[in-house]
């Protein structure tokens, strides 16, 4: 989506970059990942990969510019090119920041939704030990919102607290029933996250909610629209209302912990996402990870699991037995119960680049499908 605010911020950065004086005030940085992967079985598909070697799903490049407009006001823009999107350029971040005090700031514009422990670094693979963040938890189908955030740092005894409040809206295309794409919209999104750091230990809690979540299922090519039309013809308006996501309440809650003494580390996250009165099940997700660092390389392992709450069949009861089968399939097609286990090894090949290898096994408990993905990546910052 294009927003006039984002265009204005981007235009400001471009105008400033054309000025010889402004060049000294702009901080340039960037990051990227050149990744390749393939599954080990002819029928296996995982994280966008199949049994043909593919460089697109995990590869990306990004460039970020930060311009200081005054001692307290700055503008930041980030453009990114993803292999999963045919390397089309897109604006990931575009916001103004005002530094209220040494410990408090306000951001306005297009921002990252801070759902997870690693949300701020979600695309910067160099900043974490995995080749990719655990997909058992990091699976909300959108990452950004347009709005405002307030951030505050505080020291209490030996603890450092970082608190962030957010408010805004989200509008984007997401994957829905059967892998089809639909327009999603979250209005009046508000929430917070707080991290507490003590020595080598970091603990985090987060909560977000919206009272106006919408997913446009009508007009989608494929089985979804056909099913809704069929239900309408038989007068099953209540079932349509249960399947549809329109002005519904949505909530997201998460907790995380990480202990890292720079020699070895262990951490975990748990999240719950719920969109009331819709086809979207209550999504429960978790992972635990641990690893050991050596001189110039590291070894790590991760176990993750999705355990979505299966829909109550009584919510989708229709008098036609054949139609009931179709409705049940539609209502539960997005329910997942999958266990992920992975092992990875990283090699520091330059001060700002790391070579990573990863093998991930996914076991779908509902379909009895099992997939194995082997992948490698060079991830870097500059």
Short mmCIF file of C-alpha atoms in Angstrom, two decimals:
data_model
loop_
_atom_site.label_atom_id
_atom_site.label_comp_id
_atom_site.label_asym_id
_atom_site.label_seq_id
_atom_site.Cartn_x
_atom_site.Cartn_y
_atom_site.Cartn_z
CA UNK A 1 0.00 0.00 0.00
CA UNK A 2 1.13 3.56 -0.65
CA UNK A 3 0.71 6.24 1.99
CA UNK A 4 1.22 9.97 1.47
CA UNK A 5 3.13 10.12 4.75
CA UNK A 6 5.57 7.47 3.57
CA UNK A 7 6.01 9.19 0.23
CA UNK A 8 6.73 12.47 1.99
CA UNK A 9 9.32 10.91 4.28
CA UNK A 10 11.01 9.09 1.40
CA UNK A 11 11.01 12.25 -0.70
CA UNK A 12 12.60 14.16 2.17
CA UNK A 13 15.44 11.66 2.37
CA UNK A 14 15.98 11.77 -1.39
CA UNK A 15 16.05 15.56 -1.48
CA UNK A 16 18.52 15.63 1.38
CA UNK A 17 20.76 13.07 -0.29
CA UNK A 18 21.05 15.35 -3.33
CA UNK A 19 22.55 18.14 -1.23
CA UNK A 20 26.32 18.15 -0.72
CA UNK A 21 25.80 19.55 2.78
CA UNK A 22 23.24 16.89 3.65
CA UNK A 23 25.57 14.06 2.65
CA UNK A 24 27.53 14.60 5.87
CA UNK A 25 24.31 14.32 7.88
CA UNK A 26 23.11 11.02 6.39
CA UNK A 27 24.07 7.70 7.95
CA UNK A 28 24.00 4.85 5.41
CA UNK A 29 23.82 1.19 6.37
CA UNK A 30 22.57 -2.03 4.92
CA UNK A 31 22.34 -5.78 5.22
CA UNK A 32 21.64 -8.82 3.11
CA UNK A 33 21.38 -12.56 2.84
CA UNK A 34 22.32 -14.81 -0.07
CA UNK A 35 20.58 -18.07 0.75
CA UNK A 36 20.08 -21.37 -1.02
CA UNK A 37 18.06 -24.41 -0.06
CA UNK A 38 16.31 -27.54 -1.18
CA UNK A 39 14.22 -30.27 0.38
CA UNK A 40 15.44 -33.84 0.46
CA UNK A 41 12.28 -35.47 -0.85
CA UNK A 42 10.52 -35.12 -4.19
CA UNK A 43 7.23 -34.26 -2.51
CA UNK A 44 8.68 -32.13 0.30
CA UNK A 45 7.89 -28.40 0.51
CA UNK A 46 9.02 -26.20 3.37
CA UNK A 47 9.40 -22.43 3.86
CA UNK A 48 8.97 -21.82 0.11
CA UNK A 49 11.49 -24.48 -0.97
CA UNK A 50 11.01 -27.76 -2.82
CA UNK A 51 13.43 -30.42 -4.06
CA UNK A 52 14.97 -28.08 -6.66
CA UNK A 53 17.85 -25.91 -5.47
CA UNK A 54 16.45 -22.40 -5.06
CA UNK A 55 18.15 -19.11 -4.15
CA UNK A 56 15.04 -16.93 -4.02
CA UNK A 57 12.97 -17.65 -0.86
CA UNK A 58 15.61 -16.62 1.69
CA UNK A 59 17.67 -14.05 -0.22
CA UNK A 60 17.27 -10.32 0.34
CA UNK A 61 19.11 -7.02 0.21
CA UNK A 62 18.32 -3.80 2.09
CA UNK A 63 19.67 -0.27 2.27
CA UNK A 64 18.85 2.13 5.08
CA UNK A 65 19.40 5.88 5.36
CA UNK A 66 19.08 7.99 8.49
CA UNK A 67 19.20 11.78 8.17
CA UNK A 68 19.45 14.08 11.16
CA UNK A 69 17.18 17.09 10.61
CA UNK A 70 18.13 18.62 13.99
CA UNK A 71 19.62 17.55 17.30
CA UNK A 72 16.35 15.86 18.22
CA UNK A 73 14.57 15.14 14.91
CA UNK A 74 15.64 12.50 12.34
CA UNK A 75 14.14 10.63 9.41
CA UNK A 76 14.85 6.98 8.56
CA UNK A 77 13.96 5.05 5.43
CA UNK A 78 14.69 1.44 4.54
CA UNK A 79 14.17 -0.13 1.14
CA UNK A 80 14.37 -3.86 0.60
CA UNK A 81 14.48 -6.31 -2.28
CA UNK A 82 13.33 -9.87 -1.50
CA UNK A 83 13.93 -12.93 -3.63
CA UNK A 84 10.56 -14.31 -2.56
CA UNK A 85 8.99 -11.26 -4.24
CA UNK A 86 11.07 -11.40 -7.45
CA UNK A 87 13.46 -8.82 -5.96
CA UNK A 88 10.95 -6.00 -6.38
CA UNK A 89 11.92 -2.96 -4.32
CA UNK A 90 9.66 -2.01 -1.42
CA UNK A 91 9.71 0.43 1.49
CA UNK A 92 10.02 -1.53 4.74
CA UNK A 93 10.52 1.39 7.12
CA UNK A 94 9.87 5.11 6.69
CA UNK A 95 9.48 7.16 9.84
CA UNK A 96 10.30 10.33 11.71
CA UNK A 97 11.88 10.09 15.15
CA UNK A 98 11.82 12.79 17.81
CA UNK A 99 14.12 12.36 20.79
CA UNK A 100 12.12 13.63 23.75
CA UNK A 101 14.86 12.98 26.33
CA UNK A 102 18.01 10.88 26.55
CA UNK A 103 15.80 7.91 27.50
CA UNK A 104 12.56 8.52 25.56
CA UNK A 105 11.66 8.91 21.88
CA UNK A 106 8.63 8.97 19.57
CA UNK A 107 8.50 7.44 16.08
CA UNK A 108 5.81 8.21 13.47
CA UNK A 109 5.44 6.55 10.07
CA UNK A 110 5.76 3.01 8.72
CA UNK A 111 7.24 0.90 11.50
CA UNK A 112 7.98 -2.71 12.40
CA UNK A 113 5.38 -4.45 14.56
CA UNK A 114 7.34 -5.52 17.66
CA UNK A 115 5.57 -8.81 18.26
CA UNK A 116 8.67 -10.90 18.96
CA UNK A 117 12.03 -10.75 20.70
CA UNK A 118 13.78 -10.37 17.35
CA UNK A 119 11.18 -8.25 15.54
CA UNK A 120 13.49 -5.24 15.18
CA UNK A 121 16.09 -7.47 13.50
CA UNK A 122 13.70 -9.82 11.75
CA UNK A 123 15.33 -9.48 8.33
CA UNK A 124 18.90 -8.97 9.59
CA UNK A 125 20.01 -12.59 9.69
CA UNK A 126 23.51 -11.59 10.76
CA UNK A 127 22.12 -10.42 14.13
CA UNK A 128 20.91 -13.86 15.35
CA UNK A 129 22.29 -17.38 15.35
CA UNK A 130 19.61 -19.03 13.20
CA UNK A 131 19.68 -19.02 9.43
CA UNK A 132 16.03 -17.98 9.71
CA UNK A 133 13.93 -17.16 12.77
CA UNK A 134 11.90 -20.15 14.10
CA UNK A 135 8.85 -20.40 11.85
CA UNK A 136 6.91 -22.15 14.61
CA UNK A 137 6.60 -18.75 16.33
CA UNK A 138 7.47 -16.13 13.72
CA UNK A 139 4.44 -16.85 11.54
CA UNK A 140 2.12 -13.82 11.76
CA UNK A 141 1.65 -13.01 8.03
CA UNK A 142 2.51 -9.30 8.34
CA UNK A 143 5.43 -7.42 9.88
CA UNK A 144 4.74 -3.68 9.63
CA UNK A 145 2.14 -1.08 10.58
CA UNK A 146 1.58 2.62 10.01
CA UNK A 147 1.24 4.70 13.14
CA UNK A 148 3.18 5.86 16.17
CA UNK A 149 5.40 4.30 18.81
CA UNK A 150 6.79 5.58 22.10
CA UNK A 151 9.94 4.04 23.52
CA UNK A 152 11.45 4.51 26.98
CA UNK A 153 14.56 3.11 28.67
CA UNK A 154 14.99 3.02 32.44
CA UNK A 155 17.50 1.69 34.96
CA UNK A 156 16.16 0.15 38.17
CA UNK A 157 18.89 -1.26 40.34
CA UNK A 158 20.85 -3.75 38.26
CA UNK A 159 18.00 -4.08 35.73
CA UNK A 160 17.59 -2.22 32.45
CA UNK A 161 14.00 -1.88 31.25
CA UNK A 162 12.96 -1.06 27.70
CA UNK A 163 9.25 -0.34 27.16
CA UNK A 164 7.53 0.35 23.87
CA UNK A 165 3.93 1.49 23.28
CA UNK A 166 2.44 1.32 19.79
CA UNK A 167 -0.77 2.48 18.10
CA UNK A 168 -1.77 2.46 14.45
CA UNK A 169 -3.24 0.51 11.55
CA UNK A 170 -2.15 -2.28 9.23
CA UNK A 171 -3.28 -2.94 5.67
CA UNK A 172 -1.62 -5.63 3.57
CA UNK A 173 -2.17 -8.76 1.50
CA UNK A 174 -1.81 -11.99 3.46
CA UNK A 175 -2.10 -15.72 2.81
CA UNK A 176 -5.47 -17.16 3.85
CA UNK A 177 -7.48 -20.37 3.40
CA UNK A 178 -5.84 -22.74 0.95
CA UNK A 179 -2.80 -20.48 0.47
CA UNK A 180 -4.79 -17.88 -1.44
CA UNK A 181 -4.12 -14.16 -0.97
CA UNK A 182 -6.57 -11.72 0.58
CA UNK A 183 -6.51 -8.12 1.74
CA UNK A 184 -6.24 -7.78 5.51
CA UNK A 185 -6.82 -4.70 7.62
CA UNK A 186 -6.29 -4.03 11.31
CA UNK A 187 -7.67 -0.78 12.69
CA UNK A 188 -7.19 0.73 16.16
CA UNK A 189 -4.21 -1.51 16.85
CA UNK A 190 -2.66 -0.80 20.26
CA UNK A 191 -0.22 -2.63 22.49
CA UNK A 192 3.05 -2.73 24.35
CA UNK A 193 6.16 -4.76 24.97
CA UNK A 194 8.61 -4.60 27.85
CA UNK A 195 12.07 -6.13 28.09
CA UNK A 196 14.03 -6.50 31.33
CA UNK A 197 17.78 -7.11 31.08
CA UNK A 198 19.92 -8.27 33.98
CA UNK A 199 23.54 -9.17 33.29
CA UNK A 200 23.36 -11.90 30.60
CA UNK A 201 19.61 -12.51 31.00
CA UNK A 202 16.84 -10.88 28.93
CA UNK A 203 13.13 -11.36 29.63
CA UNK A 204 10.31 -9.95 27.51
CA UNK A 205 6.50 -9.72 27.53
CA UNK A 206 4.22 -8.33 24.80
CA UNK A 207 0.51 -7.77 24.28
CA UNK A 208 -1.39 -6.22 21.34
CA UNK A 209 -5.03 -6.00 20.39
CA UNK A 210 -7.39 -4.59 17.80
CA UNK A 211 -11.19 -4.26 17.91
CA UNK A 212 -11.49 -4.03 14.12
CA UNK A 213 -9.75 -6.87 12.26
CA UNK A 214 -10.89 -7.59 8.70
CA UNK A 215 -9.87 -10.19 6.11
CA UNK A 216 -11.56 -9.86 2.72
CA UNK A 217 -12.47 -13.40 1.66
CA UNK A 218 -15.06 -12.37 -0.92
CA UNK A 219 -13.87 -12.03 -4.49
CA UNK A 220 -10.86 -14.31 -4.06
CA UNK A 221 -10.28 -16.58 -7.03
CA UNK A 222 -10.62 -20.22 -6.05
CA UNK A 223 -12.55 -22.32 -3.56
CA UNK A 224 -13.08 -19.73 -0.83
CA UNK A 225 -15.44 -17.45 -2.71
CA UNK A 226 -17.22 -20.45 -4.21
CA UNK A 227 -17.85 -21.88 -0.75
CA UNK A 228 -19.19 -18.58 0.60
CA UNK A 229 -21.49 -18.23 -2.42
CA UNK A 230 -22.79 -21.77 -1.92
CA UNK A 231 -23.46 -21.13 1.78
CA UNK A 232 -25.29 -17.95 0.86
CA UNK A 233 -27.50 -19.87 -1.59
CA UNK A 234 -28.53 -22.38 1.08
CA UNK A 235 -29.22 -19.62 3.61
CA UNK A 236 -26.34 -20.42 5.94
CA UNK A 237 -25.75 -16.78 6.86
CA UNK A 238 -24.63 -17.67 10.38
CA UNK A 239 -21.89 -19.95 9.03
CA UNK A 240 -20.72 -17.17 6.70
CA UNK A 241 -20.52 -14.84 9.68
CA UNK A 242 -18.47 -17.40 11.61
CA UNK A 243 -16.05 -17.98 8.73
CA UNK A 244 -15.74 -14.34 7.79
CA UNK A 245 -13.32 -12.02 9.61
CA UNK A 246 -15.08 -8.67 9.70
CA UNK A 247 -14.71 -6.07 12.47
CA UNK A 248 -13.58 -8.82 14.83
CA UNK A 249 -11.45 -8.51 17.94
CA UNK A 250 -7.91 -9.78 17.64
CA UNK A 251 -5.26 -10.27 20.32
CA UNK A 252 -1.58 -11.24 20.36
CA UNK A 253 0.39 -12.13 23.49
CA UNK A 254 3.95 -13.33 23.84
CA UNK A 255 6.68 -14.03 26.37
CA UNK A 256 10.34 -14.67 25.76
CA UNK A 257 13.60 -15.27 27.58
CA UNK A 258 17.24 -15.48 26.50
CA UNK A 259 20.39 -16.17 28.53
CA UNK A 260 23.62 -15.48 26.64
CA UNK A 261 27.04 -15.27 28.32
CA UNK A 262 28.84 -15.06 24.94
CA UNK A 263 30.14 -18.60 25.44
CA UNK A 264 26.85 -20.48 25.35
CA UNK A 265 23.18 -19.46 25.19
CA UNK A 266 19.68 -20.80 25.77
CA UNK A 267 16.33 -19.16 25.07
CA UNK A 268 12.63 -19.66 24.36
CA UNK A 269 9.50 -17.85 23.19
CA UNK A 270 5.79 -18.58 23.48
CA UNK A 271 3.01 -16.71 21.66
CA UNK A 272 -0.76 -16.84 21.29
CA UNK A 273 -2.78 -15.18 18.53
CA UNK A 274 -6.57 -15.15 18.45
CA UNK A 275 -9.07 -13.60 16.04
CA UNK A 276 -12.49 -14.04 17.65
CA UNK A 277 -15.57 -15.14 15.67
CA UNK A 278 -13.69 -16.03 12.49
CA UNK A 279 -12.22 -18.99 10.63
CA UNK A 280 -8.77 -18.20 12.10
CA UNK A 281 -8.02 -20.66 14.94
CA UNK A 282 -6.33 -19.72 18.19
CA UNK A 283 -2.67 -20.06 17.27
CA UNK A 284 -0.35 -21.29 19.99
CA UNK A 285 3.35 -21.34 19.15
CA UNK A 286 6.62 -21.98 20.97
CA UNK A 287 10.29 -22.79 20.55
CA UNK A 288 13.34 -23.48 22.67
CA UNK A 289 16.88 -23.00 21.41
CA UNK A 290 20.41 -23.51 22.71
CA UNK A 291 23.93 -23.25 21.36
CA UNK A 292 27.65 -23.10 22.04
CA UNK A 293 30.16 -20.65 20.59
CA UNK A 294 33.74 -21.57 19.81
CA UNK A 295 36.56 -19.38 18.49
CA UNK A 296 35.16 -18.51 15.07
CA UNK A 297 32.15 -20.79 14.78
CA UNK A 298 29.04 -21.82 16.66
CA UNK A 299 26.78 -24.86 16.92
CA UNK A 300 23.09 -24.61 17.85
CA UNK A 301 19.82 -26.55 17.90
CA UNK A 302 16.17 -25.49 18.07
CA UNK A 303 12.89 -27.27 18.71
CA UNK A 304 9.61 -25.53 17.92
CA UNK A 305 5.95 -26.43 17.82
CA UNK A 306 2.63 -25.05 16.62
CA UNK A 307 -0.45 -26.25 18.46
CA UNK A 308 -3.50 -24.47 17.12
CA UNK A 309 -6.85 -24.92 18.81
CA UNK A 310 -9.15 -26.92 16.53
CA UNK A 311 -12.46 -25.28 15.69
CA UNK A 312 -15.61 -26.26 17.56
CA UNK A 313 -17.65 -28.20 14.95
CA UNK A 314 -20.93 -26.90 16.42
CA UNK A 315 -20.04 -23.40 15.21
CA UNK A 316 -20.15 -24.60 11.60
CA UNK A 317 -23.11 -27.00 11.61
CA UNK A 318 -25.16 -27.12 8.37
CA UNK A 319 -28.03 -29.48 7.53
CA UNK A 320 -26.46 -30.83 4.31
CA UNK A 321 -23.96 -33.65 5.13
CA UNK A 322 -21.98 -33.18 1.91
CA UNK A 323 -21.78 -29.44 2.42
CA UNK A 324 -20.80 -30.04 6.05
CA UNK A 325 -17.66 -31.87 4.89
CA UNK A 326 -16.65 -28.89 2.74
CA UNK A 327 -17.32 -26.41 5.54
CA UNK A 328 -15.29 -28.44 8.03
CA UNK A 329 -12.37 -28.58 5.60
CA UNK A 330 -12.49 -24.81 5.08
CA UNK A 331 -12.79 -24.07 8.78
CA UNK A 332 -9.82 -26.22 9.73
CA UNK A 333 -7.48 -25.90 6.75
CA UNK A 334 -5.45 -23.18 8.51
CA UNK A 335 -5.16 -25.22 11.72
CA UNK A 336 -1.62 -26.53 12.14
CA UNK A 337 0.01 -28.89 14.58
CA UNK A 338 3.59 -29.14 13.45
CA UNK A 339 6.85 -29.88 15.25
CA UNK A 340 10.07 -28.34 13.92
CA UNK A 341 13.56 -29.43 14.86
CA UNK A 342 16.72 -27.94 13.41
CA UNK A 343 20.45 -28.01 13.85
CA UNK A 344 22.78 -25.38 12.50
CA UNK A 345 26.40 -24.35 12.36
CA UNK A 346 27.79 -20.85 11.74
CA UNK A 347 31.25 -19.72 10.61
CA UNK A 348 32.48 -16.15 10.95
CA UNK A 349 34.07 -15.50 7.56
CA UNK A 350 34.55 -11.73 7.99
CA UNK A 351 34.06 -9.13 10.74
CA UNK A 352 30.58 -8.40 9.39
CA UNK A 353 29.66 -11.62 7.55
CA UNK A 354 28.74 -15.13 8.63
CA UNK A 355 28.30 -18.38 6.70
CA UNK A 356 25.44 -20.52 8.02
CA UNK A 357 24.30 -24.09 7.39
CA UNK A 358 20.97 -25.45 8.64
CA UNK A 359 18.97 -28.66 8.44
CA UNK A 360 15.31 -28.44 9.52
CA UNK A 361 12.84 -31.29 9.93
CA UNK A 362 9.10 -30.53 10.01
CA UNK A 363 6.58 -33.13 11.19
CA UNK A 364 2.92 -32.28 10.53
CA UNK A 365 0.90 -34.14 13.16
CA UNK A 366 -2.44 -33.58 11.40
CA UNK A 367 -1.45 -34.88 7.96
CA UNK A 368 1.42 -37.20 8.95
CA UNK A 369 3.62 -35.39 6.43
CA UNK A 370 7.32 -35.06 7.11
CA UNK A 371 9.64 -32.62 5.32
CA UNK A 372 13.39 -32.01 5.54
CA UNK A 373 15.05 -28.81 4.32
CA UNK A 374 18.79 -28.29 3.93
CA UNK A 375 19.91 -24.70 3.45
CA UNK A 376 22.95 -22.43 3.52
CA UNK A 377 23.38 -18.67 3.56
CA UNK A 378 25.91 -15.89 3.71
CA UNK A 379 24.45 -13.10 5.85
CA UNK A 380 26.14 -9.74 6.25
CA UNK A 381 25.80 -6.13 7.34
CA UNK A 382 27.56 -3.02 6.08
#
